[in-house]
Short mmCIF file of C-alpha atoms and ligand atoms in Angstrom, two decimals:
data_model
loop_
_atom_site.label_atom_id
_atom_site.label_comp_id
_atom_site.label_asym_id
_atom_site.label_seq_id
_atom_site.Cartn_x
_atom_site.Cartn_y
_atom_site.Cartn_z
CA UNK G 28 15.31 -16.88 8.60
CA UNK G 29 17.00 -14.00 10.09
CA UNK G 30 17.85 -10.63 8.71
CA UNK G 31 21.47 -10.66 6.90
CA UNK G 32 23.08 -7.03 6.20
CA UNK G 33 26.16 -6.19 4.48
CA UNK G 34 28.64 -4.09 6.17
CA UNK G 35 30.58 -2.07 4.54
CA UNK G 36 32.83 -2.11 7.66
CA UNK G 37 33.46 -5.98 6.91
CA UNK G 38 32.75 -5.89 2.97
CA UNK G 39 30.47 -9.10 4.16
CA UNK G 40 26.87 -9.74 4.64
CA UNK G 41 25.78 -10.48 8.65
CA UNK G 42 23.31 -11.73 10.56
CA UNK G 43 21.99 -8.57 12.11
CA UNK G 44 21.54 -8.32 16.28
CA UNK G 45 20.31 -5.36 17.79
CA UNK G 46 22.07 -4.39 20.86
CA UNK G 47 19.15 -4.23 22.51
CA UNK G 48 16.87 -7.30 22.02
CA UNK G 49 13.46 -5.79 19.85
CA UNK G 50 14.70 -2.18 19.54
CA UNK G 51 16.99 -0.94 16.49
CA UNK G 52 18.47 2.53 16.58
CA UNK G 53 19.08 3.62 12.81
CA UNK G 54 20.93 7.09 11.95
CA UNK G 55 20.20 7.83 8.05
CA UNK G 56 22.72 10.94 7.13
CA UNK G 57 19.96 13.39 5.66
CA UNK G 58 20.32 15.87 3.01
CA UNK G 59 22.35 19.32 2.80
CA UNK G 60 19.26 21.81 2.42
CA UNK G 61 20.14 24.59 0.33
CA UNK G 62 18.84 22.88 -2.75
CA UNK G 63 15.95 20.50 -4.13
CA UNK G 64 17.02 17.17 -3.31
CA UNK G 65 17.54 15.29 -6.96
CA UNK G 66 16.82 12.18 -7.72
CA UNK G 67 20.09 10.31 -6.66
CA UNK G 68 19.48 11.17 -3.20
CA UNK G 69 16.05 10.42 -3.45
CA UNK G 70 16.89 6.66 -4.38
CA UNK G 71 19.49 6.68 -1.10
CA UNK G 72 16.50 8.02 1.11
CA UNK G 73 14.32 5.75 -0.19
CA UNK G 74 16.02 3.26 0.65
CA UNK G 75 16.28 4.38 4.06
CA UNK G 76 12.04 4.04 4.31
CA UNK G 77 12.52 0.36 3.29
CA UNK G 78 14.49 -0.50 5.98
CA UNK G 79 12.42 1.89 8.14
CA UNK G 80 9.68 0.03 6.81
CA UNK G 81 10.87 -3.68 7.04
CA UNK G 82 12.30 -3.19 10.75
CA UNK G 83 8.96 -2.25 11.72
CA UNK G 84 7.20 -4.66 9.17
CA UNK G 85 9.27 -7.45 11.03
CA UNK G 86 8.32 -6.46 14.45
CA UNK G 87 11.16 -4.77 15.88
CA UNK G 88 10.64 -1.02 17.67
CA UNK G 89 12.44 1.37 15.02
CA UNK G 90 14.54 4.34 16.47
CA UNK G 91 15.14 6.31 13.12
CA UNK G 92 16.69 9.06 13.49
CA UNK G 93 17.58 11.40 10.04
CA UNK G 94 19.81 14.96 10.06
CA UNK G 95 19.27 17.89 8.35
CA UNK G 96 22.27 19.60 7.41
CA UNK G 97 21.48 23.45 7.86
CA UNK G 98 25.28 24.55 8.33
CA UNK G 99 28.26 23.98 6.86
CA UNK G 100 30.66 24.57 3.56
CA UNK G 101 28.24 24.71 0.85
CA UNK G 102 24.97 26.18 2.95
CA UNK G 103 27.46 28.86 3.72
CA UNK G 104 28.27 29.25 0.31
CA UNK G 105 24.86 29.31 -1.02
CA UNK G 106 23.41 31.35 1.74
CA UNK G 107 26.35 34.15 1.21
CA UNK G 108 25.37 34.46 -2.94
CA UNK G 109 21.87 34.62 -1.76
CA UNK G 110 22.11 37.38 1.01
CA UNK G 111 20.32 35.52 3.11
CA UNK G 112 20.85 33.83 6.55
CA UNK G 113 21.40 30.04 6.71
CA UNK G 114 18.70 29.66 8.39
CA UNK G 115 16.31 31.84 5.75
CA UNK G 116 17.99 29.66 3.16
CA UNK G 117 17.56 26.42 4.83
CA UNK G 118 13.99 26.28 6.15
CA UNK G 119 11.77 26.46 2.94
CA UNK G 120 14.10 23.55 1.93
CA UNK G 121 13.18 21.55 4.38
CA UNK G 122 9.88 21.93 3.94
CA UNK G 123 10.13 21.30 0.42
CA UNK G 124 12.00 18.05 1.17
CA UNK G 125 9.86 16.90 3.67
CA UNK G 126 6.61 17.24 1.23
CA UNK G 127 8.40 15.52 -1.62
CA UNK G 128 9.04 12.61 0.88
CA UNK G 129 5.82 12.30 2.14
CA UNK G 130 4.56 12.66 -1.35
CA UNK G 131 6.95 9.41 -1.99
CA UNK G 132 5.26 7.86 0.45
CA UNK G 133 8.76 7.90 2.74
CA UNK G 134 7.39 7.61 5.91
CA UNK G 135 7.90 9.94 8.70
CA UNK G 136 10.65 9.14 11.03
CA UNK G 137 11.70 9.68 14.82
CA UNK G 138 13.06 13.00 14.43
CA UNK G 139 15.01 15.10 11.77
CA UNK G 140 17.57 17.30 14.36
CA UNK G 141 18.93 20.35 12.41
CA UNK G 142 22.72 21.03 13.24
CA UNK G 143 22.15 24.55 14.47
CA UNK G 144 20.12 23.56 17.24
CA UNK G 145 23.11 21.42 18.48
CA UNK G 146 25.88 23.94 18.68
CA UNK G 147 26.65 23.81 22.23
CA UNK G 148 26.51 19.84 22.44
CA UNK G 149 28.84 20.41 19.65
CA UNK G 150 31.40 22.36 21.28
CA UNK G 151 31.13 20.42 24.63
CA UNK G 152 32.42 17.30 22.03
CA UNK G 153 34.65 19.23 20.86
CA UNK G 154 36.35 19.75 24.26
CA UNK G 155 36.01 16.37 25.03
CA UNK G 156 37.94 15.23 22.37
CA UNK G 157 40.70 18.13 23.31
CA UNK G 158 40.83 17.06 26.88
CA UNK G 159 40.97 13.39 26.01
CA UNK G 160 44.55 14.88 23.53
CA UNK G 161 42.44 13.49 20.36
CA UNK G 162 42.01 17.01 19.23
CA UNK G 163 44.29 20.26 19.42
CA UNK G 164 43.34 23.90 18.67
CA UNK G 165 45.64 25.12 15.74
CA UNK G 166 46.77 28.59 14.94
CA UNK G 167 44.11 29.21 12.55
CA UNK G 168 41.85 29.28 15.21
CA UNK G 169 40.19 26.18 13.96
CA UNK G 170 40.30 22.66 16.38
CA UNK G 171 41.75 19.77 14.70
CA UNK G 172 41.07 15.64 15.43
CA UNK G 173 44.13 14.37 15.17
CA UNK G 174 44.15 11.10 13.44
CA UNK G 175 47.31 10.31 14.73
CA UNK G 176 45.59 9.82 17.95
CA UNK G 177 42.98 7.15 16.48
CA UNK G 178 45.07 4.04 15.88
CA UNK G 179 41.42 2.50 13.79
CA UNK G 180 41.55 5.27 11.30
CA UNK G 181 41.01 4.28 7.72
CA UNK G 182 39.12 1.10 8.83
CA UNK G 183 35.69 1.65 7.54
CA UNK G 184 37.48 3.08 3.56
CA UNK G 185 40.26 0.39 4.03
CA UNK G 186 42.78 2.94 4.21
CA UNK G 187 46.74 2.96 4.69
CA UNK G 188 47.32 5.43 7.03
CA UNK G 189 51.12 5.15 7.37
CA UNK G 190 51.93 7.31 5.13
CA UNK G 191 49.98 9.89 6.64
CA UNK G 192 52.10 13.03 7.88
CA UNK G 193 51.59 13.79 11.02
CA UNK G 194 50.39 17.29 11.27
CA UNK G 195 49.32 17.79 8.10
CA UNK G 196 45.92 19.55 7.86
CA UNK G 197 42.43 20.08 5.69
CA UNK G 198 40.28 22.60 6.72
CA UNK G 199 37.13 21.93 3.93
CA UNK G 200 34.38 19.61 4.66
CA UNK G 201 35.18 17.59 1.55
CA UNK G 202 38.53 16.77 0.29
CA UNK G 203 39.65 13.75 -1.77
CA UNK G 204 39.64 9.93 -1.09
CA UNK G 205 42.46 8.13 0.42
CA UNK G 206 43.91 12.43 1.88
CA UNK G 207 44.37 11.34 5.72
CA UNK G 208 44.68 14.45 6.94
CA UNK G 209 43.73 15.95 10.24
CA UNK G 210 40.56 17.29 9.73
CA UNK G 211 38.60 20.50 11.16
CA UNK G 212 36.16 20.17 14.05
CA UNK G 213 35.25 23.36 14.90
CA UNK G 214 36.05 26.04 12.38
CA UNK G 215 37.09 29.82 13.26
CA UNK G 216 34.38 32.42 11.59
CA UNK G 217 34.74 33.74 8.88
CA UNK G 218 33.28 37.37 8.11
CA UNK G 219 30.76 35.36 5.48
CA UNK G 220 29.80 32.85 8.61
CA UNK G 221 29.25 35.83 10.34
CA UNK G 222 27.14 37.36 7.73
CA UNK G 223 25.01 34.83 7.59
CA UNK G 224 24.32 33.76 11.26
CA UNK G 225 26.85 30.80 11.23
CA UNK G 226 29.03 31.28 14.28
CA UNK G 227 28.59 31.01 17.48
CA UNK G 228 30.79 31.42 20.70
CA UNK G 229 32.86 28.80 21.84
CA UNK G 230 36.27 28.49 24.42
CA UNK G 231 38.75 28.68 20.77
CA UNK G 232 36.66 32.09 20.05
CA UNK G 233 33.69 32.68 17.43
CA UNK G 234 33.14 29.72 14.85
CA UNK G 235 31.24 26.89 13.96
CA UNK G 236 31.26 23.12 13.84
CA UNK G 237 32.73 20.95 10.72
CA UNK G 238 30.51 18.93 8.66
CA UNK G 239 31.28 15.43 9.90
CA UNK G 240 31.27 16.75 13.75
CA UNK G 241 27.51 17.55 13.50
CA UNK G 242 26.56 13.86 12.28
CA UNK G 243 28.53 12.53 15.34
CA UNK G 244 26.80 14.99 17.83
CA UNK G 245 23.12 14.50 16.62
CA UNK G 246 23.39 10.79 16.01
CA UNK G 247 25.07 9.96 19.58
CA UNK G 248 22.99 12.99 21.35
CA UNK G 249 19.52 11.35 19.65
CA UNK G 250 20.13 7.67 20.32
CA UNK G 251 23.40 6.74 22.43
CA UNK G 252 27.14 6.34 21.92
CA UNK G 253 26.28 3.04 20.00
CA UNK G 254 23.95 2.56 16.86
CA UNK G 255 23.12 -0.74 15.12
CA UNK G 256 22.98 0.39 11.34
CA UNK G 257 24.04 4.02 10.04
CA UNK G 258 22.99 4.47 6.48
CA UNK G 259 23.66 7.03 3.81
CA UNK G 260 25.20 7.38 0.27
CA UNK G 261 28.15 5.87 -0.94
CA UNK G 262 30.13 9.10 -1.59
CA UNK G 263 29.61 9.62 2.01
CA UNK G 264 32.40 6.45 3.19
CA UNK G 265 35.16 8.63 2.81
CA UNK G 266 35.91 10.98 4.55
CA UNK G 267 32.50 11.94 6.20
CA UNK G 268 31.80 8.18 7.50
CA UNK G 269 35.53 7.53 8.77
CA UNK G 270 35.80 10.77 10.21
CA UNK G 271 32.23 9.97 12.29
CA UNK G 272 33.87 7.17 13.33
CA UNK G 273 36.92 8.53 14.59
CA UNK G 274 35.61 11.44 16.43
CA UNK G 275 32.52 8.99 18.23
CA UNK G 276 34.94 6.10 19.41
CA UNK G 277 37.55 8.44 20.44
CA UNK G 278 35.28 10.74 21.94
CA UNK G 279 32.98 7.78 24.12
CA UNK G 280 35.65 4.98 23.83
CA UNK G 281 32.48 2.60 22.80
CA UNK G 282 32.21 1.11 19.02
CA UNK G 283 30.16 3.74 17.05
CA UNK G 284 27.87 1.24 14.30
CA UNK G 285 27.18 -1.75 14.18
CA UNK G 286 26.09 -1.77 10.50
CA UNK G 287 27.29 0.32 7.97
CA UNK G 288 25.78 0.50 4.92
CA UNK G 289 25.56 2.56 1.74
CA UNK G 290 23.21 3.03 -1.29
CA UNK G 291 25.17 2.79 -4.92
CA UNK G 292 25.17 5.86 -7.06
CA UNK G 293 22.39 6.71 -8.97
CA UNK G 294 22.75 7.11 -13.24
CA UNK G 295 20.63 8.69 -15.37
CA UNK G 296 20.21 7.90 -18.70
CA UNK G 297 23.16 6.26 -18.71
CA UNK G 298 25.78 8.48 -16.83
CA UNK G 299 26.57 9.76 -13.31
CA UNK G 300 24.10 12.99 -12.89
CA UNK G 301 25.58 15.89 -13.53
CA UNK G 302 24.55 19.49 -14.46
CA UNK G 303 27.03 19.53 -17.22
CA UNK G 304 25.54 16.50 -18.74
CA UNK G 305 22.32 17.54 -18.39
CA UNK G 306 21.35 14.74 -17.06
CA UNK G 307 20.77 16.61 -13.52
CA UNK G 308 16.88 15.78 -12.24
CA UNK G 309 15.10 16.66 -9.19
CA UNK G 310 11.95 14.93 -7.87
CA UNK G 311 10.51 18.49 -7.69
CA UNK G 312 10.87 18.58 -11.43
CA UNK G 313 9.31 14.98 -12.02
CA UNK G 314 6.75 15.91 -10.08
CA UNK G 315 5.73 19.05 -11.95
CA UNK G 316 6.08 17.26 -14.88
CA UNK G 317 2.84 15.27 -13.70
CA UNK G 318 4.69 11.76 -13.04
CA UNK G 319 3.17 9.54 -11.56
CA UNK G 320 4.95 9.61 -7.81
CA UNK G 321 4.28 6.15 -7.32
CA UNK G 322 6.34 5.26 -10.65
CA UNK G 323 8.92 7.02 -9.19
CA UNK G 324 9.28 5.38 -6.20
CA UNK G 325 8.56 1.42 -7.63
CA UNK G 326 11.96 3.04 -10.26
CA UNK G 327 13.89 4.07 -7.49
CA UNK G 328 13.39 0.49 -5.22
CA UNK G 329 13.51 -1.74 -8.58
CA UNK G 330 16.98 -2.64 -7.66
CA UNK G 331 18.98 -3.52 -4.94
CA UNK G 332 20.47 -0.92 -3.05
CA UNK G 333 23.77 -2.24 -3.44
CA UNK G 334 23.31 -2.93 -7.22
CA UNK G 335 23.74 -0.68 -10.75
CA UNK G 336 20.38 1.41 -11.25
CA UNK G 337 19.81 3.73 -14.35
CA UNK G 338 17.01 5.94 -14.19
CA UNK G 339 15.82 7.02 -18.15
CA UNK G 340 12.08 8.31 -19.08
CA UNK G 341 11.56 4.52 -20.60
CA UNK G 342 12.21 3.28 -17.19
CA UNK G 343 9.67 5.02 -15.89
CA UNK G 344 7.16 4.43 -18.03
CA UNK G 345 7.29 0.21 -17.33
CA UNK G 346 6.98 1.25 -14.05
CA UNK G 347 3.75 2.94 -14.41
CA UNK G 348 2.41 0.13 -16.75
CA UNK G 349 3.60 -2.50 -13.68
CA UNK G 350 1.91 -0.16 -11.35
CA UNK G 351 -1.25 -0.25 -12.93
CA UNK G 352 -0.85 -3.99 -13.05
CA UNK G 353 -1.10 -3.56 -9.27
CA UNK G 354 -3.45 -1.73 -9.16
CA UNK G 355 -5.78 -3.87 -11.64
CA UNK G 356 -5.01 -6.46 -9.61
CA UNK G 357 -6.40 -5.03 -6.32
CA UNK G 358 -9.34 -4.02 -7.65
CA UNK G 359 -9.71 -7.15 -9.14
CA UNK G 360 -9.52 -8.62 -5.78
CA UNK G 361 -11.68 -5.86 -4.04
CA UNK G 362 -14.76 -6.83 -6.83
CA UNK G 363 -14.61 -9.89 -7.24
CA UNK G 364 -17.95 -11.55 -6.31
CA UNK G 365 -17.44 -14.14 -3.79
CA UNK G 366 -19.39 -17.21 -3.33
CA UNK G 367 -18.04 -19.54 0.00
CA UNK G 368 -19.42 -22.71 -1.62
CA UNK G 369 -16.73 -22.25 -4.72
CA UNK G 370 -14.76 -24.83 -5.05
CA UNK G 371 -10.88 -24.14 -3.09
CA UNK G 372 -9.26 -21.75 -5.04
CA UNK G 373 -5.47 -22.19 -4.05
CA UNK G 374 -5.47 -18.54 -3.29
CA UNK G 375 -4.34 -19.10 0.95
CA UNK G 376 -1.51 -21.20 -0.34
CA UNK G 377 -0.43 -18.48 -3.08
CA UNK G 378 -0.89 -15.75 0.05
CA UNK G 379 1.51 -18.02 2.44
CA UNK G 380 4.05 -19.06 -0.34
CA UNK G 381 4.15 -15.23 -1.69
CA UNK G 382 4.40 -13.74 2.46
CA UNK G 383 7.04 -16.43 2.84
CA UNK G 384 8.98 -15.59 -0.46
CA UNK G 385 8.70 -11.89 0.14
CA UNK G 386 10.12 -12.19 3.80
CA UNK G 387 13.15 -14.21 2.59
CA UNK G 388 14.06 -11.76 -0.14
CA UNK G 389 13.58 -8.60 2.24
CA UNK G 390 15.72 -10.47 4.80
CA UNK G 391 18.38 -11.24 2.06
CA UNK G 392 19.97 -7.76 2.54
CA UNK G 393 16.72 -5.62 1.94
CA UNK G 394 16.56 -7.15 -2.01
CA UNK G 395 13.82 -5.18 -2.79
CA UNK G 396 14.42 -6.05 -6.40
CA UNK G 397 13.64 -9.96 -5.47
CA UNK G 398 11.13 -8.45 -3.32
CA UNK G 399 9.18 -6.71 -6.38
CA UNK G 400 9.55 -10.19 -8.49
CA UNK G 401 7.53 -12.16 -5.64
CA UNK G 402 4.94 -9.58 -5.98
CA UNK G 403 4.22 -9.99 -9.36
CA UNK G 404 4.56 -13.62 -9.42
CA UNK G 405 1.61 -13.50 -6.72
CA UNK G 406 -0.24 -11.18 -9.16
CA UNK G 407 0.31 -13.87 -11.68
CA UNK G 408 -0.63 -16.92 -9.61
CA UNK G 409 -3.75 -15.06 -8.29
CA UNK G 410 -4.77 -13.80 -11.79
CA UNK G 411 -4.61 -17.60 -13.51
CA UNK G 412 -6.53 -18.85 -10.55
CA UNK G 413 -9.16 -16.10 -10.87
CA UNK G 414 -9.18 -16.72 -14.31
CA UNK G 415 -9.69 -20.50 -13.83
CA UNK G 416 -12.30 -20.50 -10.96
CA UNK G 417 -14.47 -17.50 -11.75
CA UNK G 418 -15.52 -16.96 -7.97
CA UNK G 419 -13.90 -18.13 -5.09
CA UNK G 420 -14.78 -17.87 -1.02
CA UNK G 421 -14.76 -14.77 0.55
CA UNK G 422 -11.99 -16.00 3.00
CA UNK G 423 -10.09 -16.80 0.09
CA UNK G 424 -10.31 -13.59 -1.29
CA UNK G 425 -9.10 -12.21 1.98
CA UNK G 426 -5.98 -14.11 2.33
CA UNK G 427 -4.90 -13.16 -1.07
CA UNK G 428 -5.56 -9.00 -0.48
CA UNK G 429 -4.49 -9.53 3.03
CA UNK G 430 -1.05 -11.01 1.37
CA UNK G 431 -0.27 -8.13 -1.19
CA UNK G 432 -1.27 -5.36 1.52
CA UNK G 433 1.15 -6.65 3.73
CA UNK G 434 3.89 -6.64 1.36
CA UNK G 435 2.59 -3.17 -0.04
CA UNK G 436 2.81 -2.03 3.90
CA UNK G 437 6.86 -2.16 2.80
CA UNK G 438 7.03 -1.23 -0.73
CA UNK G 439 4.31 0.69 -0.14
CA UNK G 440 3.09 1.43 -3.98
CA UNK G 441 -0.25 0.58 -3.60
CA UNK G 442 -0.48 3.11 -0.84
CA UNK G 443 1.05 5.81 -2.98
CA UNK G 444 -0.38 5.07 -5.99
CA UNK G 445 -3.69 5.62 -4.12
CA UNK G 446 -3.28 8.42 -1.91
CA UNK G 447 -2.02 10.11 -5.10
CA UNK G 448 -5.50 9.29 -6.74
CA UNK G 449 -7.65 9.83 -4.00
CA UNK G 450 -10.71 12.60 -4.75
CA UNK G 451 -11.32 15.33 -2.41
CA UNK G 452 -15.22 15.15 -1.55
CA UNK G 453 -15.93 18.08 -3.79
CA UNK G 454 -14.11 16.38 -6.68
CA UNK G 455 -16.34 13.02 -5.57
CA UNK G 456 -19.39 15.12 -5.98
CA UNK G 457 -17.95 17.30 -9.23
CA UNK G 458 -17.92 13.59 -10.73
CA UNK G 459 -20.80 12.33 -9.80
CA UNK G 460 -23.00 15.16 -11.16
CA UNK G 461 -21.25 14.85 -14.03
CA UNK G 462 -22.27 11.37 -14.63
CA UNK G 463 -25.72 12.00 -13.86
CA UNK G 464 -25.65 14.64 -16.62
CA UNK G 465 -24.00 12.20 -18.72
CA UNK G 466 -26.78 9.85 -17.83
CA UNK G 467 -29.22 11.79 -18.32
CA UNK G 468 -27.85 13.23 -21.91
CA UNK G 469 -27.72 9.21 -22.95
CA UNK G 470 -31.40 8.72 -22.02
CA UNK G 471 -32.28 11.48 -24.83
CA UNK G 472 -29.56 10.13 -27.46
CA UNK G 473 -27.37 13.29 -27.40
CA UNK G 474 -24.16 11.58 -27.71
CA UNK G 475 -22.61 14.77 -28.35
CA UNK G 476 -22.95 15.86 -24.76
CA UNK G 477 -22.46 12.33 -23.05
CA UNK G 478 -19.01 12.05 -25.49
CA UNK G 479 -18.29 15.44 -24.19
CA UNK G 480 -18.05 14.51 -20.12
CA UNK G 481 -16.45 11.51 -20.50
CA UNK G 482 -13.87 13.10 -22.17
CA UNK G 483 -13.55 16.32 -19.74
CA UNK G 484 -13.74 13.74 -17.13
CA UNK G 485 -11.05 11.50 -19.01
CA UNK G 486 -8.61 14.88 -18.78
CA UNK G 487 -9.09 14.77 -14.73
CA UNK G 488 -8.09 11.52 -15.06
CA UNK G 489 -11.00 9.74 -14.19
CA UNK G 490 -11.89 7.06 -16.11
CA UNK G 491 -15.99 5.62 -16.74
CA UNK G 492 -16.88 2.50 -16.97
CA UNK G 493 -20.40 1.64 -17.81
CA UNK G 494 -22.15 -1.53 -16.86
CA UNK G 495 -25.75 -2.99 -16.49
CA UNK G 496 -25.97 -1.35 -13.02
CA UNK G 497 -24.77 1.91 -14.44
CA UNK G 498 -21.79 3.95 -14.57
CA UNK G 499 -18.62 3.73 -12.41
CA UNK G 500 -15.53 5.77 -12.30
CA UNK G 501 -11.97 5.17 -11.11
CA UNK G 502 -9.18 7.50 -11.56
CA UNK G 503 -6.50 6.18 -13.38
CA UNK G 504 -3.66 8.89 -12.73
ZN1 ZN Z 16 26.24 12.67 8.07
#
């Protein structure tokens, strides 16, 4: 089996090659940071850890590389109504985004390069692109690629270009599908960019860099003129992906990506998000709500990347009930009691069949959706045959836990779900007192006070369980 990707670039799926045997260089475009990230975004950089995840998961040396965008239109915007500095407006965003992400269980990737700390490298593009006559300095005092000068332009949207007009100009970062227009490099200052520490010096006079320059600059500067996937949102193909694309080829002469490819929109409860809809949610607020992160995170990879995906409160609760069936099921495994003359359980079989399942669905164009299914058919396999055999060998046992933690290395809910649950050791020892309290209230019959800690202790979320060796705990949420 090999790894098949589809390329936006071809509209087909292909076997993917690294360029350089064992080593994949990814560029994920990374969110604007004036804001808290909602959950749209969340299910595009998500899926960005799953390929992070199954590159490494398959062996290969991951080069993932992810921007932060701390200048441009909107920061500017934002910063201005604030009265702050881009910079003062950026930075606690970051942080907030890289806490939510961890909290997601994204893992942490090569390096997140911030725009503003490429400015020269920008500006030294910039003249390359000039000298090589893709790029001209305009009256506005703004630098324009001229897409005349690309013949490929419009190849990743599938765009006609001839009926551009030649000279025609946009000077925003956005501007509407299908609008070839020459588009702004470098930008002259404004007195708001000045304001708010966004411009710097350059040879066409005080400004700053465009939007889609910035992705070119960091991606190329961080990991060579050629990638083999760049990843990022759908709304991001036009103009932001073909403009990366123009200024990176023209600018090197080398093919830019290898792989394009671009998580669907997001709905929610039915609709495109949208403030006016109020339908507008950001992890932060999930979060503070007290859901489950895990949940969140089996929602946002329970369909393909490609595919339709509506988020909705109902949604979310069936995937906290199929995250506690995975997380039943690994205890399950963890306490079973073993016993190596049981008879053979099946359970190495189930452990190959579900690796082998898991692997083809992952490889199919990173179906995590198919991915998810193997999963719980394993948990359903390995449940009947508890079921059936009562105990089974401790190698047995293994193979099967061994099996779902490797998959869980990729989808990685177990490893949320836990971290999330994990005591600190003064909780641990809060608990345990309690229970020996508890215990201790039981042996003289006040069921009053033993009712009362296991409920207090069912409000922290930690649930008791008590047996003929005593009491045990787990926390449940
Ligand atoms: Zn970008």
């Amino acid at each position: 089996m090999t790894l098949r990707v589809h390329n936006t670039a071809t509209r087909s799926l292909q076997d993917f090659e690294p360029l350089e045997p064992g080593t994949v260089r990814v560029y994920g475009c990374g969110p604007t940071i004036y804001n808290h990230a909602h959950i749209g975004n969340f299910r595009t950089f998500l899926f960005f850890d799953l390929v992070h995840r199954y590159l490494a998961w398959s062996g290969y040396n991951v080069r993932f590389v992810m921007n932060l965008t701390d200048v441009d239109d909107k920061v500017i915007a934002s910063a201005v109504e604030s009265g702050m500095t881009v910079t003062e407006k950026t930075e606690p965003f970051a942080v907030v985004f890289l806490e939510d992400s961890r909290t997601l269980g994204i893992r942490p990737v090569e390096s997140y390069p911030r725009a503003t700390d490429y400015i020269q490298k920008m500006v030294d593009f910039v003249q390359r692109l000039v000298d090589g006559g893709h790029a001209y300095p305009a009256d506005d005092g703004a630098v324009y690629f001229s897409i005349a000068s690309f013949a490929e332009y419009g190849k990743l949207k599938g765009i006609d270009t001839t009926t551009l007009k030649v000279g025609a100009r946009v000077s925003h970062d956005e501007y509407d599908k299908e609008d070839a227009r020459d588009f702004a490099l470098w930008k002259a200052a404004t007195p708001e960019d000045e304001q708010v520490g966004a411009a710097w010096d350059s040879p066409w006079g005080r400004g700053r860099p465009g939007w889609h320059l910035e992705c070119s600059v960091m991606s190329t500067s961080e990991l060579g003129d050629s990638l083999d996937m760049h990843l990022g949102g759908e709304d991001l193909v036009f103009p932001h992906h073909e403009n990366e694309i123009a200024q990176s080829e023209a600018a090197t002469g080398r093919p830019f990506v290898r792989n394009w490819m671009h998580v669907k929109h997001l709905f929610v409860e039915g609709r495109k998000m949208s403030k006016s809809f109020g339908n507008f949610i950001t992890l932060r607020e999930l979060l503070d709500e007290g859901h489950d992160p895990a949940a969140i995170r089996h929602l946002l990879i329970s369909s393909h990347y490609r595919g339709d995906l509506n988020f909705t409160r109902q949604g979310l609760e069936a995937s906290g009930a199929a995250l506690q069936r995975l997380l039943d099921f690994e205890s399950r495994l963890k306490e079973i009691v073993t016993d190596d003359a049981a008879a053979s359980s099946g359970l190495p079989e189930a452990a190959s069949q579900a690796l082998e399942s898991f692997r083809a669905a992952m490889d199919n164009d990173f179906n995590s959706a198919d991915a998810l299914a193997v999963v719980f058919v394993f948990v359903n396999t390995v449940n009947a045959a508890l079921d059936e055999h009562g105990t089974v060998a401790e190698s047995d046992r293994d193979a099967a836990l061994d099996a779902l933690h490797s998959m869980d290395a990729v989808l990685a809910l177990l490893e949320v779900a836990n971290a999330s649950r994990a005591l600190d050791d003064d909780q641990v020892a809060y608990v345990e007192q309690k229970i020996q309290e508890r215990t201790a209230a039981r042996a003289n019959k006040d069921f009053a006070t033993s009712d009362a800690i296991r409920d207090e202790l069912a409000g922290k979320g930690v649930v008791l369980e008590d047996g003929p060796d005593g009491t045990r705990w787990k926390v449940v949420s």
